[in-house]
Amino acid sequence: MVGLSVPAEVTVILLDIEGTTTPIAFVKDILFPYIKENVQEYLQTHWEEEECRQDVSLLRKQAEEDAHLDGAVPIPAASGNGVDDLQQMIQAVVDNVHWQMSLDRKTTALKQLQGHMWRAAFIAGHVKGEFFADVVPAVRKWKAAGMKVYIYSSGSIEAQKLLFGHSTEGDILELFDGHFDTKIGHKVESESYRKIADSIGCSTSNILFLTDVTLEASAAEEADVHVAVVVRPGNAGLTDDEKTYYRLITSFSELRLPSST
Ligand SMILES: CSCCC(=O)C(=O)COP(=O)(O)O
Ligand SMILES: [Mg+2]
């Protein structure tokens, strides 16, 4: 039979976003350029607001942790010395954000700011979440079959909700039972998957995780989570060993649930 049989013990499907539900091109060509082009103006406009202050404070803490990295951009503490000081500080934050994005870093600090910046664009309808054509029909089918479906992405939970709540398919947030981001842990660490299972109230072996990134698949597998690697147009290529080792799917429609014929 064509497709991938989902083990009978699986009751939860956990989905990555970029490269799994959503083309990498949408994130890299639409969402990320929006941040790079607008971060300076965003900081100028929102600097005094509490949410923005917290974002900057988290970025500053991250910059301190990153100080040992090649090319790291520090964010000085505020000295309160007037307009020049403020402009220098904003510039440092802009440079830090650009530096982190040039490395496609998945820090909680960067992802939190990005989520806040995308909010206006999604709500105004300037940006709409995009999904591969098989995604929404498959998720509906899984839900009808009694599966729980969760999202686990490096994108902040707030950004995830914007993507699914303001999409080309309308508001499809109701299809998901919950969301996880890097606040629970990084996707390449197996402990994150144990914490996710605890939070859902199931065993790790009840979860099937779908992702495009083999490092994430490997971390999940180490925690006894079932995994399948999703191969989509525009995704990074896999080595021959990875192609042999992992169960691969090119569409969610290839998954065969235990009760499916
Ligand atoms: C609106 S979700 C933003 C996606 C994002 O910022 C990201 O880093 C995606 O990473 P993923 O873990 O989904 O591959
Ligand atoms: Mg991904």
Short mmCIF file of C-alpha atoms and ligand atoms in Angstrom, two decimals:
data_model
loop_
_atom_site.label_atom_id
_atom_site.label_comp_id
_atom_site.label_asym_id
_atom_site.label_seq_id
_atom_site.Cartn_x
_atom_site.Cartn_y
_atom_site.Cartn_z
CA MET A 1 0.00 0.00 0.00
CA VAL A 2 1.29 3.49 -0.85
CA GLY A 3 1.84 5.83 2.10
CA LEU A 4 3.08 5.69 5.62
CA SER A 5 1.18 3.75 8.26
CA VAL A 6 0.76 5.68 11.48
CA PRO A 7 1.45 3.36 14.46
CA ALA A 8 -1.69 2.42 16.42
CA GLU A 9 -0.35 4.01 19.61
CA VAL A 10 -0.22 7.48 17.98
CA THR A 11 -3.00 9.81 19.16
CA VAL A 12 -1.23 13.15 18.65
CA ILE A 13 0.25 14.65 15.49
CA LEU A 14 2.80 17.39 16.14
CA LEU A 15 3.60 19.67 13.21
CA ASP A 16 6.54 21.88 12.38
CA ILE A 17 5.67 24.94 10.27
CA GLU A 18 8.48 26.14 7.97
CA GLY A 19 9.23 23.44 5.38
CA THR A 20 6.39 21.22 6.69
CA THR A 21 3.01 23.00 6.63
CA THR A 22 4.33 26.11 4.92
CA PRO A 23 6.81 26.75 2.10
CA ILE A 24 10.23 27.91 3.27
CA ALA A 25 9.91 30.58 0.56
CA PHE A 26 6.93 32.14 2.37
CA VAL A 27 9.00 32.56 5.53
CA LYS A 28 12.26 33.56 3.79
CA ASP A 29 10.82 35.77 1.03
CA ILE A 30 7.82 37.36 2.75
CA LEU A 31 7.97 37.15 6.55
CA PHE A 32 11.71 37.68 7.11
CA PRO A 33 12.18 40.58 4.65
CA TYR A 34 9.25 42.32 6.36
CA ILE A 35 11.24 42.28 9.61
CA LYS A 36 14.52 43.39 8.02
CA GLU A 37 12.86 46.28 6.19
CA ASN A 38 10.70 47.49 9.09
CA VAL A 39 12.63 46.85 12.29
CA GLN A 40 14.17 50.33 12.49
CA GLU A 41 10.87 52.14 12.04
CA TYR A 42 9.09 49.69 14.37
CA LEU A 43 11.57 50.37 17.18
CA GLN A 44 11.36 54.15 16.65
CA THR A 45 7.56 54.02 16.89
CA HIS A 46 7.12 51.54 19.76
CA TRP A 47 10.28 52.11 21.84
CA GLU A 48 8.46 53.51 24.88
CA GLU A 49 5.77 50.79 24.95
CA GLU A 50 6.04 48.06 27.59
CA GLU A 51 5.89 45.21 25.08
CA CYS A 52 8.74 46.72 23.06
CA ARG A 53 10.79 47.39 26.21
CA GLN A 54 10.45 43.70 27.14
CA ASP A 55 11.44 42.62 23.63
CA VAL A 56 14.56 44.81 23.76
CA SER A 57 15.42 43.57 27.24
CA LEU A 58 15.22 39.93 26.05
CA LEU A 59 17.35 40.77 23.00
CA ARG A 60 19.93 42.44 25.27
CA LYS A 61 20.11 39.32 27.49
CA GLN A 62 20.53 37.17 24.40
CA ALA A 63 23.28 39.52 23.11
CA GLU A 64 25.12 39.03 26.41
CA GLU A 65 24.95 35.24 25.99
CA ASP A 66 26.12 35.61 22.38
CA ALA A 67 29.09 37.86 23.21
CA HIS A 68 31.59 35.06 22.57
CA LEU A 69 30.26 34.34 19.06
CA ASP A 70 32.03 35.52 15.91
CA GLY A 71 30.47 38.77 14.63
CA ALA A 72 28.09 39.07 17.60
CA VAL A 73 26.44 42.50 17.92
CA PRO A 74 26.21 43.81 21.52
CA ILE A 75 23.27 45.89 22.75
CA PRO A 76 24.46 48.47 25.30
CA ALA A 77 22.48 49.14 28.47
CA ALA A 78 20.56 52.43 28.44
CA SER A 79 22.49 55.29 30.05
CA GLY A 80 19.66 57.80 29.58
CA ASN A 81 21.97 60.32 27.91
CA GLY A 82 19.55 61.86 25.46
CA VAL A 83 18.57 61.49 21.83
CA ASP A 84 21.97 60.39 20.49
CA ASP A 85 22.14 57.63 23.06
CA LEU A 86 18.64 56.48 22.10
CA GLN A 87 19.48 56.46 18.39
CA GLN A 88 22.67 54.47 19.04
CA MET A 89 20.72 51.98 21.12
CA ILE A 90 18.04 51.55 18.44
CA GLN A 91 20.76 51.10 15.82
CA ALA A 92 22.44 48.43 17.98
CA VAL A 93 19.14 46.54 18.28
CA VAL A 94 18.58 46.82 14.51
CA ASP A 95 22.11 45.53 13.82
CA ASN A 96 21.66 42.72 16.32
CA VAL A 97 18.37 41.64 14.72
CA HIS A 98 19.94 41.75 11.24
CA TRP A 99 22.94 39.74 12.48
CA GLN A 100 20.75 37.08 14.11
CA MET A 101 18.59 36.85 11.00
CA SER A 102 21.62 36.52 8.72
CA LEU A 103 22.35 33.29 10.64
CA ASP A 104 18.66 32.25 10.74
CA ARG A 105 18.93 32.01 14.50
CA LYS A 106 15.91 30.67 16.37
CA THR A 107 16.39 32.48 19.68
CA THR A 108 13.27 33.14 21.73
CA ALA A 109 14.25 36.83 21.88
CA LEU A 110 14.36 37.24 18.10
CA LYS A 111 11.21 35.19 17.57
CA GLN A 112 9.28 37.22 20.16
CA LEU A 113 10.09 40.52 18.47
CA GLN A 114 9.29 39.08 15.03
CA GLY A 115 5.89 37.88 16.27
CA HIS A 116 5.03 41.32 17.58
CA MET A 117 6.13 42.97 14.35
CA TRP A 118 4.11 40.59 12.13
CA ARG A 119 0.94 41.23 14.15
CA ALA A 120 0.08 44.48 12.37
CA ALA A 121 0.83 43.01 8.92
CA PHE A 122 -1.37 39.92 9.46
CA ILE A 123 -4.23 41.81 11.11
CA ALA A 124 -4.30 44.42 8.34
CA GLY A 125 -4.38 41.59 5.77
CA HIS A 126 -1.08 42.68 4.18
CA VAL A 127 0.28 39.18 4.83
CA LYS A 128 -1.69 35.92 4.80
CA GLY A 129 -0.39 32.56 6.03
CA GLU A 130 0.30 30.03 3.28
CA PHE A 131 0.16 26.25 3.45
CA PHE A 132 0.89 23.40 1.06
CA ALA A 133 -2.36 22.28 -0.59
CA ASP A 134 -2.49 18.93 1.23
CA VAL A 135 -2.18 20.42 4.74
CA VAL A 136 -5.66 21.67 5.63
CA PRO A 137 -7.60 18.71 4.13
CA ALA A 138 -5.31 16.25 5.94
CA VAL A 139 -5.57 18.03 9.29
CA ARG A 140 -9.38 18.08 8.97
CA LYS A 141 -9.32 14.34 8.26
CA TRP A 142 -7.07 13.60 11.23
CA LYS A 143 -9.31 15.66 13.52
CA ALA A 144 -12.40 13.84 12.24
CA ALA A 145 -10.62 10.56 13.03
CA GLY A 146 -10.10 11.70 16.64
CA MET A 147 -6.43 12.71 16.47
CA LYS A 148 -5.16 15.68 18.42
CA VAL A 149 -3.06 18.07 16.34
CA TYR A 150 -0.48 20.44 17.81
CA ILE A 151 2.05 22.86 16.35
CA TYR A 152 5.71 23.04 17.44
CA SER A 153 7.68 25.75 15.68
CA SER A 154 10.57 28.08 16.41
CA GLY A 155 8.15 30.85 15.45
CA SER A 156 6.60 32.28 18.64
CA ILE A 157 3.16 30.99 19.64
CA GLU A 158 1.82 34.46 18.92
CA ALA A 159 3.28 34.34 15.39
CA GLN A 160 1.91 30.82 14.86
CA LYS A 161 -1.59 31.99 15.80
CA LEU A 162 -1.30 34.91 13.38
CA LEU A 163 -0.26 32.56 10.57
CA PHE A 164 -3.13 30.10 11.11
CA GLY A 165 -5.64 32.75 12.12
CA HIS A 166 -5.02 34.97 9.06
CA SER A 167 -4.35 32.59 6.20
CA THR A 168 -5.26 32.09 2.55
CA GLU A 169 -7.63 29.40 3.92
CA GLY A 170 -9.22 31.81 6.38
CA ASP A 171 -9.02 31.39 10.16
CA ILE A 172 -8.12 27.73 10.74
CA LEU A 173 -6.92 28.05 14.33
CA GLU A 174 -9.77 25.86 15.56
CA LEU A 175 -8.11 22.88 13.87
CA PHE A 176 -5.30 22.87 16.41
CA ASP A 177 -5.40 21.62 19.97
CA GLY A 178 -2.45 23.75 21.03
CA HIS A 179 0.88 25.36 20.19
CA PHE A 180 4.48 25.07 21.39
CA ASP A 181 7.47 27.27 20.69
CA THR A 182 11.07 27.55 21.93
CA LYS A 183 9.88 28.59 25.37
CA ILE A 184 9.40 24.87 26.05
CA GLY A 185 12.90 24.21 24.70
CA HIS A 186 14.73 24.12 21.40
CA LYS A 187 13.59 21.77 18.69
CA VAL A 188 16.96 20.04 18.45
CA GLU A 189 16.86 19.01 22.14
CA SER A 190 15.08 15.78 23.08
CA GLU A 191 14.03 17.14 26.46
CA SER A 192 11.69 19.55 24.63
CA TYR A 193 9.68 16.61 23.29
CA ARG A 194 9.37 15.04 26.75
CA LYS A 195 8.09 18.36 28.08
CA ILE A 196 5.60 18.61 25.22
CA ALA A 197 4.27 15.12 25.97
CA ASP A 198 3.95 16.05 29.66
CA SER A 199 2.14 19.24 28.77
CA ILE A 200 -0.30 17.40 26.46
CA GLY A 201 -0.74 14.65 29.05
CA CYS A 202 0.40 11.74 26.89
CA SER A 203 3.43 9.53 26.48
CA THR A 204 6.10 10.56 23.93
CA SER A 205 5.33 7.34 22.03
CA ASN A 206 1.76 8.59 21.46
CA ILE A 207 3.15 11.46 19.34
CA LEU A 208 4.05 11.52 15.65
CA PHE A 209 6.22 14.54 14.81
CA LEU A 210 6.41 15.79 11.20
CA THR A 211 9.36 18.03 10.35
CA ASP A 212 11.68 18.89 7.47
CA VAL A 213 14.78 19.10 9.69
CA THR A 214 16.56 15.82 10.48
CA LEU A 215 18.27 17.27 13.58
CA GLU A 216 14.81 17.91 15.01
CA ALA A 217 13.60 14.44 13.92
CA SER A 218 16.62 12.89 15.62
CA ALA A 219 16.03 14.78 18.89
CA ALA A 220 12.36 13.75 18.89
CA GLU A 221 13.23 10.14 18.13
CA GLU A 222 15.69 10.08 21.01
CA ALA A 223 12.74 10.97 23.27
CA ASP A 224 10.78 8.00 21.82
CA VAL A 225 8.56 10.17 19.62
CA HIS A 226 7.59 8.72 16.21
CA VAL A 227 8.89 10.88 13.38
CA ALA A 228 8.56 11.33 9.65
CA VAL A 229 10.63 13.75 7.61
CA VAL A 230 8.66 15.93 5.25
CA VAL A 231 10.15 16.53 1.82
CA ARG A 232 8.75 19.66 0.21
CA PRO A 233 9.73 21.80 -2.79
CA GLY A 234 12.34 24.32 -1.61
CA ASN A 235 13.46 22.32 1.43
CA ALA A 236 17.14 21.59 2.09
CA GLY A 237 18.25 18.32 0.50
CA LEU A 238 18.78 15.18 2.56
CA THR A 239 21.86 12.98 2.48
CA ASP A 240 21.55 9.43 1.14
CA ASP A 241 21.93 8.14 4.70
CA GLU A 242 19.10 10.38 5.92
CA LYS A 243 16.90 9.28 3.03
CA THR A 244 17.51 5.66 3.95
CA TYR A 245 17.14 6.09 7.69
CA TYR A 246 14.04 8.28 8.03
CA ARG A 247 10.51 7.62 6.96
CA LEU A 248 9.83 10.27 4.32
CA ILE A 249 6.61 11.84 3.09
CA THR A 250 6.07 14.43 0.38
CA SER A 251 2.43 15.14 1.30
CA PHE A 252 0.35 14.79 4.48
CA SER A 253 -2.10 12.73 2.39
CA GLU A 254 0.45 9.89 2.46
CA LEU A 255 -0.21 9.24 6.16
CA ARG A 256 -2.47 6.27 6.77
CA LEU A 257 -4.20 6.44 10.14
CA PRO A 258 -4.73 3.09 11.94
CA SER A 259 -8.44 2.97 11.11
CA SER A 260 -7.99 4.11 7.44
CA THR A 261 -8.58 1.58 4.68
C1 LIG B 1 4.67 32.56 11.67
S1 LIG B 1 5.68 31.26 12.09
C2 LIG B 1 7.26 31.94 11.72
C3 LIG B 1 8.20 30.94 11.29
C4 LIG B 1 9.55 31.19 11.88
O1 LIG B 1 9.88 32.27 12.32
C5 LIG B 1 10.45 30.08 11.96
O2 LIG B 1 11.58 30.25 12.44
C6 LIG B 1 10.00 28.75 11.52
O3 LIG B 1 10.70 27.73 12.10
P1 LIG B 1 10.12 26.24 12.13
O4 LIG B 1 10.52 25.75 13.47
O5 LIG B 1 8.64 26.25 11.94
O6 LIG B 1 10.80 25.48 11.04
MG MG B 2 10.89 23.45 9.73
#
